[in-house]
Coordinates of C-alpha atoms in Angstrom, one line a residue:
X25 CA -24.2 -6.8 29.2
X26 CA -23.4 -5.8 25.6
X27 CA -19.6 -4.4 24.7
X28 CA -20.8 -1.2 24.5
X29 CA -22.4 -0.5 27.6
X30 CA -19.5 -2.7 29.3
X31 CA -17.2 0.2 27.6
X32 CA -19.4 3.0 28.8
X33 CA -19.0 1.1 32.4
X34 CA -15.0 1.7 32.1
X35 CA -14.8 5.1 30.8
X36 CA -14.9 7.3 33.9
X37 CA -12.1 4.8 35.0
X38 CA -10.2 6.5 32.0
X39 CA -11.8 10.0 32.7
X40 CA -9.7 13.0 34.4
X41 CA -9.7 12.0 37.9
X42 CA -10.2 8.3 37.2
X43 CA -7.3 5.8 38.5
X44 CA -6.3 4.8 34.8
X45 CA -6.3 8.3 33.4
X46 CA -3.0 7.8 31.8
X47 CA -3.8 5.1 29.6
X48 CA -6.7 7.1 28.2
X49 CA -5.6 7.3 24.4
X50 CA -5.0 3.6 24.6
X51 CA -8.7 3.3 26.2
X52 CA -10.4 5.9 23.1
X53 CA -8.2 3.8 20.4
X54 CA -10.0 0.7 21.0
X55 CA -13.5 2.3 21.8
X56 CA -12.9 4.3 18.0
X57 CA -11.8 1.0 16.8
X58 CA -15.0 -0.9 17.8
X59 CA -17.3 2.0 17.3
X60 CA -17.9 5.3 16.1
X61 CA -17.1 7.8 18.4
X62 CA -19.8 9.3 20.4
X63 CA -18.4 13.0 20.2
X64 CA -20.4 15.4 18.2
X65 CA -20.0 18.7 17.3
X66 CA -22.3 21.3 18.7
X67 CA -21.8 24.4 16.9
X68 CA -19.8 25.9 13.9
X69 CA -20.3 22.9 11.7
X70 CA -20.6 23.8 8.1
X71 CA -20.1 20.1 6.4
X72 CA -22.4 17.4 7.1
X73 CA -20.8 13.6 5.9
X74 CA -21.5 9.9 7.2
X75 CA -17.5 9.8 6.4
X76 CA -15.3 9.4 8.6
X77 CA -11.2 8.1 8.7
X78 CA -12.7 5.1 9.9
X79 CA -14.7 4.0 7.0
X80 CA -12.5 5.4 4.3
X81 CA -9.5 2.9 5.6
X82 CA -12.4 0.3 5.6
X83 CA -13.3 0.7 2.4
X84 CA -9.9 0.5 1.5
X85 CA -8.8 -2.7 3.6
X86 CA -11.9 -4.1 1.2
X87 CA -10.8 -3.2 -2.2
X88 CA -7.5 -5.1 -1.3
X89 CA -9.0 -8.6 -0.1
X90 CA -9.3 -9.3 -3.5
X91 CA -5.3 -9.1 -4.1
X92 CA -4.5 -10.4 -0.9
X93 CA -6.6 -13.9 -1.6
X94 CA -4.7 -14.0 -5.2
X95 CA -2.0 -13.4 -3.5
X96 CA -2.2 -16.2 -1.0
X97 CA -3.1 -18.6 -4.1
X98 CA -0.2 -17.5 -6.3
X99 CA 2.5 -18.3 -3.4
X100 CA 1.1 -21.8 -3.0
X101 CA 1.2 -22.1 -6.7
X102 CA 4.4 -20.6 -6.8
X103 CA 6.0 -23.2 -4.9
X104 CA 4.5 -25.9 -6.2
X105 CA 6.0 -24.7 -9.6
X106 CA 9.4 -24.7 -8.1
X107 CA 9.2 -28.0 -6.9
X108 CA 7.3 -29.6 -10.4
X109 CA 4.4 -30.6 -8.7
X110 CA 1.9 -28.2 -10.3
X111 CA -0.2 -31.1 -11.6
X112 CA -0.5 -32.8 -8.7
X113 CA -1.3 -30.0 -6.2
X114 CA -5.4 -29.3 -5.5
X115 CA -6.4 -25.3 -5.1
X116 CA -6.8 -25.4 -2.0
X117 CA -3.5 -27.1 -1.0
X118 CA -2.2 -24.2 -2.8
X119 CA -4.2 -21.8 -1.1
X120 CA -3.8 -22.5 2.3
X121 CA -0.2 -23.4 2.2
X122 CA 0.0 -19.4 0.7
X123 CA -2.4 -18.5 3.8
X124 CA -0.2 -20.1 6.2
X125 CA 2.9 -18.5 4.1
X126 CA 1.8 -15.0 4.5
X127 CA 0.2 -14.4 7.7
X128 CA 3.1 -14.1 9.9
X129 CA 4.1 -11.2 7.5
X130 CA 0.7 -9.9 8.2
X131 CA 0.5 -10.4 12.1
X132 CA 4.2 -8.7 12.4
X133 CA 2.6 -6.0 10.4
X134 CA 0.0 -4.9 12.3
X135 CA 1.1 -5.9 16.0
X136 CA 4.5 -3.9 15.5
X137 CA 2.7 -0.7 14.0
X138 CA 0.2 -0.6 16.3
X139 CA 1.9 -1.2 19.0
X140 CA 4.4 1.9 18.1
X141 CA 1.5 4.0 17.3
X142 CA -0.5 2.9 20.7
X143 CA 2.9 3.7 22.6
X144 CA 3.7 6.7 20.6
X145 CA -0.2 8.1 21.7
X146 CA 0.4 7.1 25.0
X147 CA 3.8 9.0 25.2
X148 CA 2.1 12.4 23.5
X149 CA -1.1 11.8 25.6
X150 CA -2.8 12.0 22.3
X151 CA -5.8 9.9 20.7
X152 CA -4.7 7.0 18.7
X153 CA -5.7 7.0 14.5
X154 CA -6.6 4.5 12.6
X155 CA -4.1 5.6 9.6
X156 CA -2.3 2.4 10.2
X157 CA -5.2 0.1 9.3
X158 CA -3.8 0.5 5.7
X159 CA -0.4 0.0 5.8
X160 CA -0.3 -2.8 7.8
X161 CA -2.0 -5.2 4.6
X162 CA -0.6 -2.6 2.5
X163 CA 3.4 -3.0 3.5
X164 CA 3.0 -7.7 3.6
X165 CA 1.8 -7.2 -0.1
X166 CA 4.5 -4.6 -1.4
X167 CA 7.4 -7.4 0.0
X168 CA 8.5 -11.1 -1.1
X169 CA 6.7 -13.5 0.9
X170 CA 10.3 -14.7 1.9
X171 CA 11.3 -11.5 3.8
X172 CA 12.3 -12.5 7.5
X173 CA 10.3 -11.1 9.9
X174 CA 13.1 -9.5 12.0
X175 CA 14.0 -6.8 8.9
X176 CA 10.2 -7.0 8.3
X177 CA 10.3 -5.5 12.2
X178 CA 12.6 -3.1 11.6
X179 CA 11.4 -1.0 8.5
X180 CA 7.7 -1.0 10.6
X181 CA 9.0 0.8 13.0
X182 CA 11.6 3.0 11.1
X183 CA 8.5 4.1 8.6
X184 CA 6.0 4.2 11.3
X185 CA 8.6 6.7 14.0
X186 CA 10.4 8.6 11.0
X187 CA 7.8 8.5 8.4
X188 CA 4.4 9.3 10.3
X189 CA 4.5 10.1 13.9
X190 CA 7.5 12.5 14.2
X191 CA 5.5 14.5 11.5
X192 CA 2.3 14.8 13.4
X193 CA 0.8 11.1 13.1
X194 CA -1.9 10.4 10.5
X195 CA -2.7 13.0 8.0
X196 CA 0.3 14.8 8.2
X197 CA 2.6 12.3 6.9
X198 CA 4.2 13.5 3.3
X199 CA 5.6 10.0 2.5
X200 CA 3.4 6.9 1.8
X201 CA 4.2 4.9 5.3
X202 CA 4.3 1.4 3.5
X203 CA 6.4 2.5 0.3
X204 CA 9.1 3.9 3.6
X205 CA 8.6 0.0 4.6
X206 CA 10.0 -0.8 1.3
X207 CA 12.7 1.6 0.5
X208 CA 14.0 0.9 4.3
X209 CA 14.2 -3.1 3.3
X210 CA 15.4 -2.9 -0.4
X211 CA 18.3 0.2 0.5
X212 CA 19.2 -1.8 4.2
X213 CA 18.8 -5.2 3.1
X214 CA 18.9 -5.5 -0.7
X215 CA 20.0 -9.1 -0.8
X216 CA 16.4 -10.1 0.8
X217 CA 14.5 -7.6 -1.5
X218 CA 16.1 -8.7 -4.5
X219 CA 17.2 -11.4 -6.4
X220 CA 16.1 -14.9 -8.0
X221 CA 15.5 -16.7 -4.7
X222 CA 13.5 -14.7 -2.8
X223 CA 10.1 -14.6 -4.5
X224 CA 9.2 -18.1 -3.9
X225 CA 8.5 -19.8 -0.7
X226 CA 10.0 -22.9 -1.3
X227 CA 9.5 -24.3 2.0
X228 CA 6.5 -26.9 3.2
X229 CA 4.1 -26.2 6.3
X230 CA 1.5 -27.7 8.3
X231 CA 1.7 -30.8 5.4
X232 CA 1.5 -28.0 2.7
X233 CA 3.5 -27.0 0.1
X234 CA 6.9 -28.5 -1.0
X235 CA 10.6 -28.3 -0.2
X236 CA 12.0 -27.4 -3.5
X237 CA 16.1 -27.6 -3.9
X238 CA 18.2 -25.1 -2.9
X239 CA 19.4 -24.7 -6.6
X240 CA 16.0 -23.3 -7.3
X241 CA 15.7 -19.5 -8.9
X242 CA 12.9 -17.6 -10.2
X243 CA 13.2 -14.0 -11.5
X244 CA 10.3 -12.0 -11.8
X245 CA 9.8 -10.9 -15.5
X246 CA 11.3 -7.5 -15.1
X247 CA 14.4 -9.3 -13.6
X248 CA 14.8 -11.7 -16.1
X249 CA 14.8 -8.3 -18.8
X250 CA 16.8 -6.7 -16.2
X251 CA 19.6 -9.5 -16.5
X252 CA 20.0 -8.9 -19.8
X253 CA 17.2 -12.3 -20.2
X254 CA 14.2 -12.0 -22.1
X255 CA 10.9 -12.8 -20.3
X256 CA 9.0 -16.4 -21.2
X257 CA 5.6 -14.9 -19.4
X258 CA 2.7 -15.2 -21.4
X259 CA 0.4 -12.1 -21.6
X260 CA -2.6 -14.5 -20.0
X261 CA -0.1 -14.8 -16.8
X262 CA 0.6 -11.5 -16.9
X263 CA -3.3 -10.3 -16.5
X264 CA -4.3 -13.1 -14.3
X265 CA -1.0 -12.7 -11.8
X266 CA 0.8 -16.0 -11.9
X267 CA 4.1 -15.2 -11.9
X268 CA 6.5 -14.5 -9.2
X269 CA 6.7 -10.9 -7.5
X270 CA 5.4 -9.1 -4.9
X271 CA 2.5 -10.8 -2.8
X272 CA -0.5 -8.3 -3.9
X273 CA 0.9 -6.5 -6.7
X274 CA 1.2 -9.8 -9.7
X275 CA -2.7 -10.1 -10.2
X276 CA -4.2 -6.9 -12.8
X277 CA -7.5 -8.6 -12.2
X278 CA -7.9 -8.2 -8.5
X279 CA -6.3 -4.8 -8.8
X280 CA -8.9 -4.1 -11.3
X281 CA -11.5 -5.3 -8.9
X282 CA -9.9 -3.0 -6.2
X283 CA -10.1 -0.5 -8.4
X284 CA -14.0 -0.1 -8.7
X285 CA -14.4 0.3 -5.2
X286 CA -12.2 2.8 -4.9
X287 CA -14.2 4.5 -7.5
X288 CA -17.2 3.8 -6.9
X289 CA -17.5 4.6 -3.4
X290 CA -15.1 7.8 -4.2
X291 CA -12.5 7.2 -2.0
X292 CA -9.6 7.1 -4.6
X293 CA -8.9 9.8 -7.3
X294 CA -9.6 8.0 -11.1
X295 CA -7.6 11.0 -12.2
X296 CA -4.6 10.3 -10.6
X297 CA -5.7 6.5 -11.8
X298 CA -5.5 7.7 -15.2
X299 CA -2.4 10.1 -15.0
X300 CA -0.1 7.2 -13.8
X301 CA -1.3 4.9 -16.3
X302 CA -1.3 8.1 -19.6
X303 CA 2.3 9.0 -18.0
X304 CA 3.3 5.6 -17.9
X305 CA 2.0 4.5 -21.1
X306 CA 2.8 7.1 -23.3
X307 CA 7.2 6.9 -22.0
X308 CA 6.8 3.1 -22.6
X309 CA 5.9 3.6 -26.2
X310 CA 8.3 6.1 -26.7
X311 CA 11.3 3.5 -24.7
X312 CA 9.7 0.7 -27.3
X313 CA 9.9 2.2 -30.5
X314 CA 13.1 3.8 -30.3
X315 CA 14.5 0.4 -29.0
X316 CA 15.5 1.3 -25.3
X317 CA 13.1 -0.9 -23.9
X318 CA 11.9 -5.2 -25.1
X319 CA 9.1 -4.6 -24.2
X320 CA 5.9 -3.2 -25.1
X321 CA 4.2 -0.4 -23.8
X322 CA 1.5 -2.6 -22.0
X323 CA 3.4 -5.3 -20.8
X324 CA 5.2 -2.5 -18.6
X325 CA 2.2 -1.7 -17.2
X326 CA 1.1 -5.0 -16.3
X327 CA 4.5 -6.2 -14.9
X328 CA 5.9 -5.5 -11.2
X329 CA 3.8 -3.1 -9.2
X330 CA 2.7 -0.8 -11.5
X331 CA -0.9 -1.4 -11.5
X332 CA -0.9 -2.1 -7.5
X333 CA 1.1 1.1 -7.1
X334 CA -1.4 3.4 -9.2
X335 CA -4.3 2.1 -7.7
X336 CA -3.4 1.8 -3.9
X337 CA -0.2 3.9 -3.6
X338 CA -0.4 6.9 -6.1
X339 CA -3.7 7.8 -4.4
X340 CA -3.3 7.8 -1.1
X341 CA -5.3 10.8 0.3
X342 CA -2.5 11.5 2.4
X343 CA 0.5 12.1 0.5
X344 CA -0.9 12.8 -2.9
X345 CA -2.1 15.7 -4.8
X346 CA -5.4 17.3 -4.0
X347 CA -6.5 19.7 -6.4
X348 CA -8.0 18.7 -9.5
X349 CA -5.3 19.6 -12.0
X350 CA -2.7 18.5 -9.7
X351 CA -4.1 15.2 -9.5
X352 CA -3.8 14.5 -13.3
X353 CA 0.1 16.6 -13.0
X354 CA 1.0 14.0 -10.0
X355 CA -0.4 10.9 -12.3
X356 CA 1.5 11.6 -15.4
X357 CA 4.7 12.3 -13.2
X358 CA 4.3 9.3 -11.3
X359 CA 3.6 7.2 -14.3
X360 CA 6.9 8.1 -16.7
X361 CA 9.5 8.1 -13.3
X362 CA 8.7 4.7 -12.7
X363 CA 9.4 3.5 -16.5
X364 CA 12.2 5.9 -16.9
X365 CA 14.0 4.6 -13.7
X366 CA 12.9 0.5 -15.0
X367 CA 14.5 1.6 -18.4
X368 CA 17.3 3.7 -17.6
X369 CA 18.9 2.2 -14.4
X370 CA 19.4 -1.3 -14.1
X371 CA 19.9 -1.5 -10.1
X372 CA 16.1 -0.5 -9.9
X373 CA 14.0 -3.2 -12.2
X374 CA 10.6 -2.0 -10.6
X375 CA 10.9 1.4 -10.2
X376 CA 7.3 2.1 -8.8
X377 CA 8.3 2.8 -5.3
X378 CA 11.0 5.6 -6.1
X379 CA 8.3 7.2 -8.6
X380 CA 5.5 7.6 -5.6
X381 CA 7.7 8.9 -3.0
X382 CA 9.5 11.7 -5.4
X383 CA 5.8 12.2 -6.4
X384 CA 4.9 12.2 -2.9
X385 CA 8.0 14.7 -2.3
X386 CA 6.4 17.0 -5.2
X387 CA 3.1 17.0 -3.9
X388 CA 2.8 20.2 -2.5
X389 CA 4.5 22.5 -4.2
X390 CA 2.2 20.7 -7.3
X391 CA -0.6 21.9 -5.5
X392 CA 0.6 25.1 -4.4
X393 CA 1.7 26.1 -8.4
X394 CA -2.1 24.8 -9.3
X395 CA -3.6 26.9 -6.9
X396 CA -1.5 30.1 -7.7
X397 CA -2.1 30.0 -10.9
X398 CA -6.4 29.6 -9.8
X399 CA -5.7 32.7 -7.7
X400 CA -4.0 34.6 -10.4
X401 CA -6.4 34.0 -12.8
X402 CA -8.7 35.6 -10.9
X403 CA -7.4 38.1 -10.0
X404 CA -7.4 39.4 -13.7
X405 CA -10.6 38.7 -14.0
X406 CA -11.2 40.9 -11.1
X407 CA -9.4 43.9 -12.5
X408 CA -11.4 46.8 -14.0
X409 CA -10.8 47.2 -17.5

């Protein structure tokens, strides 16, 4: 008997009258989950798509295996830097030790998130989404390998409860649920978000990896200009990612590649691409030549999560602009916060996350200016003259 028919076996068990009735949403969450649902509208349908939630989170879960195998590599790498045993150390002792590194961060992920979503549905008696398919690679990126998995825990379900489901669940969140993940860490536990320690796994596994000492440090680049340092990184390390940071967001390369199929299969805005990147750009060359900021305009752009935050945070569907003028608006505001607060404030090196949640915060009323000013226009053009 195939899954599916063994699933249409179960269902009236689910069903009104059936003797597991009330675990229904749990019962449609996995069905959804395996397949496409098998409810069709019958009338009053005026927009015909093979889209669905399902396959946009897809796609997206696929435009970021390419910074989550990087970023597997470069914490393997990482350590074997920190203990001087670079030479020595084969790719794939590297890789694996990186695998074995970051999937508890990934398992805690997704088991606590779903598991407050599935109990949160199962509370409402509503149908479970698959909003969370996202975050959960999305938040074990955006955070130091070295986070324990108790505050990791914690900020889950904070962002999940406070930051999606007490506003309606998926689609009606107005804050990114993984950048929640990371505020709640870096304002609640800022000693495990921050630092020289904590962006280097420095511990072996399984026969992998190396024990490095305790005396060991290493600041990403924008801490190193952040302490007052100056940064050693070579523009090659920059592009290609090896450098300590963030597990997804140290690579421009895999970004880039996550990029295109965004694109491509027009699931992301390139506009709001763009904006963050113009905005970005154009308050880095301003910080550079009147001396405010070391560095130049595109090593700001290639350092921290800037290019991992305007490619997979800044366009969320969700929680970003949505007309086409408020797209490019949202970019370029997005873009200059994050240098302005890396520039201006030392407490807040990266500055990324605070720039996509106050964009995120001025989403709306972006939209709602662009599409007054639509509605006015025409309305002059309407008027006899």
């Amino acid at each position: 008997m195939s899954l599916r028919n063994y699933l249409d076996k179960l269902r009236p068990k689910f069903e009104e009258g059936g003797k597991l009735h009330s675990f229904k949403s749990v019962f449609d969450g996995f069905d959804t989950f395996l397949y496409v649902p098998n409810i069709t509208s019958k009338k009053g349908v005026s927009i015909h798509d093979a889209i669905d939630t399902k396959r946009i989170m897809s796609i997206v879960v696929i435009s970021l295996i390419p910074a989550v195998l990087f970023g597997m590599y470069n914490i393997g790498y990482q350590n074997a830097i920190a203990a001087g045993k670079l030479a020595e150390t084969t790719f794939l002792n590297m890789f694996f030790y990186g695998f074995f590194a970051l999937l508890p961060n990934i398992l805690v992920s997704y088991i606590v998130g779903l598991g407050v979503e599935f109990a949160w549905a199962q509370w409402k008696g509503e149908e479970i989404q698959e909003g969370y398919l996202v975050s959960g690679i999305l938040i074990p990126l955006i955070c130091p390998v070295t986070i324990p998995l108790w505050t990791l825990i914690l900020a889950v379900v904070f962002a999940v409860i406070f930051g999606k489901e007490i506003f309606g669940g998926t689609g009606m969140n107005i804050f990114n649920v993984a950048l929640l993940v990371r505020a709640f860490l870096f304002f609640a536990y800022p000693s495990k978000m921050t630092g020289d320690k904590i962006w280097v796994d420095t511990n072996s596994c399984f026969g992998l990896g190396y024990d490095a000492p305790d005396s060991f440090t290493m600041a990403t680049p924008l801490g190193q200009i952040a302490g007052g340092g100056h940064i050693t990184t070579s523009f090659h390390d920059m592009f290609m990612g090896l450098i300590p940071g963030s597990v997804g967001e140290t690579s421009v390369i895999a970004i880039i590649i996550g990029a295109i199929i965004l694109i491509w299969t027009g699931i992301a805005s390139w506009k709001t691409m763009l904006g963050v990147f113009l905005g970005g750009g154009i308050v880095a060359f301003i910080f550079h030549v009147t001396g405010a900021s070391p560095l130049q305009w595109y090593e700001h752009l290639l350092l921290g999560g800037f290019c991992f935050g305007a490619v997979f945070m800044a366009t969320d569907p969700v929680t970003s602009c949505h007309t086409e003028i408020g797209k490019w608006i949202f970019g370029i505001i997005v873009g200059a916060m994050a240098i302005i607060v890396r520039v201006k404030n030392a407490g807040f090196p990266e500055g990324v996350m605070l720039a996509i949640l106050f964009g995120n915060l001025c989403a709306p009323f972006i939209d709602y200016c662009v599409i007054q000013s639509n509605i006015s226009k025409r309305l002059k053009r309407t008027k006899i003259k």
